[in-house]
Amino acid sequence: MTAAPAEPRVCSIARTLDIVGEKWALLAVREVFLGDRRFDEMVKRTGAPRDTLAARLRTLVNAGVLERRPYSEHPARFEYFLTAAGLDLYPVITTLRTWGDKYLAGDDGPPMSVEHRCGHELAARLVCEACGEPVSPRDTRPVYPERRGLQPQAFGAAVPGA
Amino acid sequence: MTAAPAEPRVCSIARTLDIVGEKWALLAVREVFLGDRRFDEMVKRTGAPRDTLAARLRTLVNAGVLERRPYSEHPARFEYFLTAAGLDLYPVITTLRTWGDKYLAGDDGPPMSVEHRCGHELAARLVCEACGEPVSPRDTRPVYPERRGLQPQAFGAAVPGA
């Protein structure tokens, strides 16, 4: 028996994960969002192995997510800043936090909250820009360009019992 | 010189990444969202090494993200379904896709789109549940329980030039 050849989906999720799909990469991005811009501080506040964090930061800089700027010449030291692309990872970071707050907080409750400028604690919700309704997997279906014209999948096909 | 001891943040993002913070784990979740429930199909559509995918699926089942149900007894074969916690990863998957569509699609454009039940192509936006405004890192600031009463960080501290 020969295994079927792999035909990985051409997919924006997979492409994104090639850059940030690893714990230490996203925790480095988290640190910069929280204002920790320096390597030693990031090591301390993530717990990442130094070599691993250095490699992830290189990837993030090469991918245009972070930008590094020198703050010391002797020795050469850098701070990391979010680019526009990096700032656009805020929804990814926020939805990860929301999920952890809901499912992994335990009896102590969420360890950190975020305040929105409106004065409320941020509870972030994903909505459809067109109709403003909350986005649920029950109400969506994938559309593949190469399958246009074919019978589309039903809404909510991923949802057991939907 | 002794390195400062690590003091990793107690953080919902880190906790979530302990479960899904690895490319193949999230791609397995993606597959189930897209209706591919069986191991061989997931291997084919993700390109994951079989051993790695099997390990990630075990983690996801143990964490309560996926549930497996037998569809064959001889040989024993299982299908994977999203639990309520798994379905709640939809915003994570969606924000990763949105980012990849924006920054990594290239000349061919996004490889897949999603249709919302309202009839429009889904453009998902994160909003504050309290005020309904879009969520931007410029308009948020972290609040740590142990620092309540201390001077809070400014809004948008992560944003260069904000």
XYZ file of N, CA and C in Angstrom, chain B:
486
model
N 29.164 37.424 35.093
C 27.819 37.972 34.917
C 26.820 36.827 34.908
N 25.801 36.984 35.688
C 24.746 35.979 35.708
C 23.518 36.546 35.020
N 22.927 35.748 34.158
C 21.712 36.212 33.486
C 20.601 36.354 34.509
N 19.728 37.336 34.285
C 18.568 37.500 35.162
C 17.721 36.229 35.086
N 17.178 35.808 36.204
C 16.345 34.609 36.160
C 15.097 34.872 35.327
N 14.648 33.831 34.666
C 13.433 33.982 33.870
C 12.241 34.193 34.801
N 11.398 35.123 34.436
C 10.134 35.333 35.149
C 9.045 35.396 34.098
N 8.760 34.252 33.485
C 7.791 34.292 32.387
C 6.460 34.848 32.879
N 5.852 35.640 32.047
C 4.539 36.187 32.389
C 3.548 35.054 32.582
N 2.706 35.196 33.582
C 1.529 34.343 33.689
C 0.542 34.918 32.689
N 0.191 34.152 31.686
C -0.426 34.775 30.513
C -1.296 33.786 29.765
N -2.488 34.227 29.423
C -3.420 33.368 28.675
C -2.930 33.078 27.263
N -2.150 33.985 26.718
C -1.624 33.736 25.370
C -0.652 32.566 25.435
N 0.257 32.616 26.409
C 1.234 31.530 26.558
C 0.527 30.201 26.833
N -0.480 30.238 27.682
C -1.194 28.992 27.984
C -1.860 28.421 26.735
N -2.467 29.298 25.961
C -3.121 28.822 24.734
C -2.088 28.244 23.776
N -0.941 28.915 23.692
C 0.090 28.438 22.769
C 0.695 27.109 23.229
N 0.599 26.826 24.521
C 1.057 25.506 24.967
C 0.214 24.388 24.340
N -0.978 24.721 23.923
C -1.847 23.720 23.299
C -1.824 23.829 21.775
N -1.990 25.041 21.266
C -2.113 25.182 19.810
C -0.962 25.969 19.187
N 0.091 26.247 19.969
C 1.158 27.094 19.466
C 2.161 26.339 18.639
N 1.704 25.646 17.681
C 2.598 24.904 16.806
C 1.831 24.704 15.513
N 2.523 24.928 14.434
C 1.896 24.933 13.120
C 0.962 23.743 12.857
N 1.443 22.536 13.122
C 0.635 21.366 12.742
C -0.618 21.234 13.603
N -0.548 21.696 14.826
C -1.744 21.642 15.671
C -2.836 22.525 15.081
N -2.475 23.739 14.713
C -3.493 24.646 14.176
C -3.949 24.210 12.788
N -3.051 23.596 12.023
C -3.495 23.118 10.707
C -4.440 21.918 10.851
N -4.225 21.111 11.879
C -5.179 20.023 12.139
C -6.551 20.599 12.500
N -6.548 21.624 13.341
C -7.811 22.288 13.692
C -8.454 22.887 12.438
N -7.654 23.509 11.608
C -8.169 24.039 10.335
C -8.867 22.950 9.526
N -8.212 21.788 9.428
C -8.802 20.709 8.628
C -10.176 20.312 9.152
N -10.302 20.228 10.461
C -11.601 19.834 11.013
C -12.631 20.927 10.732
N -12.213 22.185 10.821
C -13.134 23.266 10.445
C -13.564 23.137 8.977
N -12.683 22.634 8.144
C -13.015 22.511 6.725
C -13.719 21.189 6.406
N -13.943 20.374 7.441
C -14.717 19.148 7.232
C -13.884 17.903 7.001
N -12.566 18.010 7.058
C -11.711 16.826 6.933
C -11.461 16.259 8.318
N -12.063 15.138 8.598
C -12.082 14.613 9.966
C -11.163 13.415 10.164
N -10.640 12.879 9.081
C -9.903 11.612 9.185
C -8.408 11.824 9.044
N -7.682 10.993 9.773
C -6.243 11.143 9.880
C -5.548 11.203 8.518
N -5.819 10.222 7.663
C -5.098 10.174 6.389
C -5.364 11.414 5.539
N -6.600 11.872 5.608
C -6.950 13.075 4.855
C -6.231 14.299 5.428
N -6.147 14.328 6.755
C -5.440 15.457 7.396
C -3.960 15.451 7.038
N -3.359 14.273 7.016
C -1.954 14.167 6.626
C -1.773 14.726 5.223
N -2.681 14.314 4.350
C -2.572 14.709 2.944
C -2.763 16.214 2.767
N -3.715 16.777 3.483
C -4.087 18.176 3.249
C -3.273 19.161 4.078
N -2.496 18.657 5.037
C -1.620 19.562 5.784
C -0.162 19.394 5.361
N 0.196 18.167 4.928
C 1.601 17.887 4.671
C 2.374 17.570 5.939
N 1.674 17.381 7.043
C 2.352 17.091 8.315
C 2.943 15.682 8.305
N 4.106 15.506 8.940
C 4.614 14.144 9.178
C 3.588 13.381 10.027
N 3.380 12.097 9.692
C 2.322 11.324 10.363
C 2.511 11.279 11.878
N 3.738 11.016 12.325
C 3.968 10.926 13.768
C 3.658 12.244 14.472
N 4.079 13.332 13.823
C 3.846 14.644 14.417
C 2.358 14.934 14.493
N 1.659 14.649 13.404
C 0.224 14.925 13.405
C -0.487 14.075 14.461
N -0.081 12.809 14.577
C -0.709 11.940 15.587
C -0.483 12.514 16.989
N 0.718 12.988 17.238
C 1.016 13.563 18.566
C 0.186 14.820 18.807
N 0.069 15.678 17.789
C -0.710 16.909 17.954
C -2.183 16.582 18.191
N -2.693 15.590 17.489
C -4.108 15.230 17.682
C -4.333 14.708 19.101
N -3.383 13.933 19.607
C -3.518 13.475 20.999
C -3.569 14.660 21.962
N -2.661 15.621 21.755
C -2.663 16.814 22.615
C -3.994 17.548 22.533
N -4.495 17.688 21.325
C -5.749 18.442 21.130
C -6.936 17.713 21.749
N -6.917 16.388 21.681
C -7.994 15.611 22.319
C -7.868 15.728 23.841
N -6.662 15.584 24.342
C -6.460 15.679 25.797
C -6.806 17.067 26.338
N -6.604 18.071 25.520
C -6.909 19.440 25.957
C -8.382 19.788 25.783
N -9.151 18.860 25.214
C -10.584 19.121 25.070
C -10.921 19.999 23.876
N -10.018 20.093 22.906
C -10.272 20.896 21.706
C -10.954 20.044 20.635
N -10.490 18.807 20.521
C -11.089 17.856 19.580
C -11.624 16.653 20.355
N -12.588 16.016 19.728
C -13.146 14.777 20.280
C -13.029 13.745 19.172
N -12.635 12.514 19.529
C -12.573 11.526 18.460
C -13.670 10.489 18.640
N -14.220 10.103 17.505
C -15.318 9.128 17.514
C -14.985 8.040 16.503
N -15.215 6.796 16.871
C -14.878 5.702 15.957
C -15.813 5.676 14.745
N -15.238 5.432 13.589
C -16.109 5.196 12.432
C -15.875 3.810 11.852
N -14.846 3.110 12.365
C -14.596 1.730 11.936
C -14.015 0.974 13.121
N -14.458 -0.268 13.301
C -13.919 -1.065 14.414
C -12.748 -1.927 13.981
N -12.820 -2.509 12.778
C -11.732 -3.349 12.279
C -11.354 -2.876 10.902
N -10.278 -2.155 10.758
C -9.386 -1.664 11.810
C -10.021 -0.495 12.580
N -9.500 -0.247 13.758
C -10.016 0.861 14.570
C -9.628 2.189 13.925
N -10.638 2.958 13.551
C -10.404 4.248 12.894
C -11.319 5.291 13.506
N -10.816 6.511 13.539
C -11.552 7.569 14.241
C -11.718 8.811 13.365
N -12.769 9.517 13.651
C -12.945 10.853 13.070
C -12.839 11.876 14.194
N -12.390 13.053 13.830
C -12.184 14.107 14.825
C -13.243 15.194 14.654
N -13.787 15.620 15.781
C -14.806 16.671 15.789
C -14.370 17.790 16.734
N -14.800 18.971 16.418
C -14.520 20.100 17.297
C -15.474 20.082 18.485
N -14.932 20.249 19.657
C -15.757 20.461 20.852
C -16.188 21.941 20.876
N -16.922 22.327 21.898
C -17.266 23.751 22.037
C -15.993 24.589 22.137
N -15.010 24.089 22.886
C -13.733 24.820 23.002
C -13.029 24.891 21.648
N -13.101 23.814 20.887
C -12.496 23.808 19.556
C -13.167 24.811 18.629
N -14.500 24.834 18.663
C -15.229 25.800 17.822
C -14.857 27.234 18.200
N -14.541 27.434 19.464
C -14.154 28.779 19.902
C -12.767 29.178 19.409
N -12.063 28.276 18.748
C -10.793 28.665 18.114
C -11.023 29.296 16.734
N -12.280 29.358 16.323
C -12.561 29.929 15.001
C -12.004 31.351 14.841
N -12.136 32.201 15.840
C -11.537 33.542 15.687
C -10.013 33.499 15.513
N -9.343 32.562 16.165
C -7.888 32.446 15.997
C -7.562 32.068 14.553
N -8.251 31.042 14.068
C -8.040 30.593 12.694
C -8.352 31.717 11.698
N -9.413 32.418 11.967
C -9.861 33.467 11.038
C -8.895 34.646 11.014
N -8.392 35.041 12.181
C -7.462 36.174 12.192
C -6.117 35.788 11.566
N -5.703 34.540 11.722
C -4.488 34.080 11.039
C -4.686 34.127 9.513
N -5.854 33.687 9.080
C -6.146 33.695 7.639
C -6.188 35.123 7.107
N -6.823 36.000 7.849
C -6.943 37.394 7.427
C -5.561 38.021 7.243
N -4.668 37.722 8.192
C -3.319 38.284 8.112
C -2.579 37.733 6.890
N -2.682 36.438 6.686
C -2.020 35.825 5.529
C -2.574 36.342 4.210
N -3.896 36.540 4.172
C -4.506 37.094 2.954
C -3.948 38.487 2.655
N -3.719 39.249 3.703
C -3.265 40.632 3.507
C -1.779 40.707 3.158
N -0.971 39.876 3.824
C 0.479 40.058 3.701
C 1.197 38.999 2.887
N 0.560 37.866 2.646
C 1.298 36.775 2.021
C 0.613 36.209 0.779
N -0.420 36.874 0.296
C -1.177 36.281 -0.808
C -0.468 36.412 -2.153
N 0.353 37.426 -2.321
C 1.053 37.590 -3.593
C 0.100 37.943 -4.718
N 0.592 37.788 -5.934
C -0.173 38.235 -7.105
C -1.428 37.409 -7.353
N -1.436 36.177 -6.882
C -2.597 35.322 -7.140
C -3.781 35.659 -6.246
N -3.537 36.457 -5.240
C -4.633 36.778 -4.325
C -4.871 35.646 -3.343
N -5.754 35.868 -2.390
C -6.016 34.845 -1.372
C -6.475 33.524 -1.998
N -5.923 32.411 -1.531
C -6.250 31.119 -2.131
C -7.647 30.612 -1.789
N -8.224 31.115 -0.740
C -9.552 30.643 -0.329
C -10.290 31.825 0.259
N -11.560 31.922 0.023
C -12.321 32.928 0.743
C -13.420 32.222 1.520
N -14.057 32.974 2.369
C -15.113 32.418 3.204
C -16.352 33.273 2.996
N -17.463 32.607 2.803
C -18.721 33.333 2.602
C -19.477 33.386 3.917
N -19.951 34.565 4.245
C -20.781 34.691 5.442
C -22.239 34.481 5.052
N -23.024 34.037 6.020
C -24.424 33.737 5.733
C -25.191 34.956 5.208
N -24.658 36.145 5.491
C -25.326 37.362 5.004
C -25.184 37.511 3.493
N -24.337 36.667 2.879
C -24.196 36.721 1.434
C -22.910 37.381 0.965
N -22.201 38.030 1.872
C -20.950 38.689 1.506
C -19.750 37.800 1.800
N -18.686 38.072 1.073
C -17.422 37.448 1.404
C -17.021 37.938 2.790
N -16.607 37.009 3.628
C -16.316 37.380 5.011
C -15.050 38.229 5.100
N -15.210 39.454 5.571
C -14.070 40.241 6.052
C -14.335 40.398 7.534
N -13.535 39.747 8.335
C -13.806 39.714 9.769
C -13.039 40.821 10.466
N -13.693 41.458 11.378
C -13.091 42.580 12.103
C -13.324 42.359 13.588
N -12.324 42.706 14.365
C -12.430 42.563 15.817
C -12.985 43.866 16.393
N -14.053 43.759 17.155
C -14.626 44.967 17.766
C -14.740 44.779 19.276
N -14.816 45.887 19.956
C -15.040 45.889 21.401
C -16.527 45.650 21.656
N -16.826 44.629 22.435
C -18.232 44.312 22.681
C -18.967 45.460 23.362
N -18.243 46.224 24.166
C -18.909 47.278 24.935
C -19.322 48.454 24.057
N -18.429 48.908 23.187
C -18.729 50.122 22.423
C -18.906 49.844 20.932
N -18.546 48.644 20.490
C -18.744 48.297 19.086
C -17.676 48.828 18.149
N -16.716 49.579 18.676
C -15.666 50.138 17.820
C -14.619 49.068 17.491
N -13.984 49.193 16.313
C -12.911 48.259 15.969
C -11.801 48.314 17.014
N -11.198 47.181 17.269
C -10.133 47.091 18.257
C -8.792 47.320 17.579
N -8.060 48.269 18.077
C -6.725 48.560 17.564
C -5.776 48.629 18.747
N -4.512 48.227 18.552
C -3.574 48.342 19.671
C -3.374 49.791 20.114
N -3.727 50.742 19.252
C -3.625 52.151 19.644
C -4.608 52.518 20.749
N -5.655 51.733 20.866
C -6.754 52.101 21.770
C -6.865 51.188 22.982
N -5.832 50.418 23.232
C -5.900 49.486 24.361
C -4.657 49.621 25.230
N -4.787 49.151 26.459
C -3.622 49.061 27.329
C -3.846 47.909 28.301
N -2.750 47.242 28.654
C -2.866 46.095 29.557
C -3.102 46.538 30.999
N -3.839 45.731 31.716
C -4.080 45.966 33.141
C -3.711 44.684 33.876
N -2.784 44.781 34.794
C -2.366 43.614 35.561
C -2.988 43.689 36.939
N -3.625 42.613 37.381
C -4.262 42.650 38.694
C -3.302 43.098 39.793
N -2.045 42.604 39.738
C -1.119 42.904 40.832
C -0.651 44.351 40.816
N -0.980 45.045 39.729
C -0.527 46.437 39.632
C -1.693 47.416 39.751
N -2.849 46.912 40.098
C -3.993 47.832 40.218
C -3.643 48.941 41.197
N -3.998 50.142 40.865
C -3.685 51.279 41.725
C -2.413 51.978 41.289
N -1.536 51.254 40.582
C -0.330 51.915 40.076
C -0.668 52.642 38.774
N 0.210 53.532 38.417
C 0.036 54.286 37.179
C -0.090 53.322 35.994
N -1.194 53.340 35.275
C -1.307 52.420 34.145
C -0.461 52.870 32.964
N -0.130 51.908 32.150
C 0.573 52.184 30.902
C -0.329 53.057 30.018
N 0.279 53.833 29.139
C -0.528 54.662 28.237
C -1.199 53.788 27.183
N -2.295 54.261 26.627
C -2.902 53.579 25.488
C -1.918 53.581 24.325
N -1.888 52.453 23.628
C -1.100 52.406 22.404
C 0.396 52.438 22.616
N 0.865 52.008 23.799
C 2.303 52.079 24.078
C 3.121 51.220 23.113
N 2.475 50.212 22.525
C 3.202 49.317 21.622
C 3.370 49.915 20.230
N 2.650 50.991 19.968
C 2.583 51.498 18.602
C 3.646 52.560 18.388
N 4.610 52.312 17.494
C 5.647 53.317 17.256
C 5.013 54.630 16.814
N 5.359 55.679 17.491
C 4.869 56.986 17.087
C 3.444 57.295 17.517
N 2.821 56.370 18.258
C 1.428 56.616 18.667
C 1.385 57.677 19.765
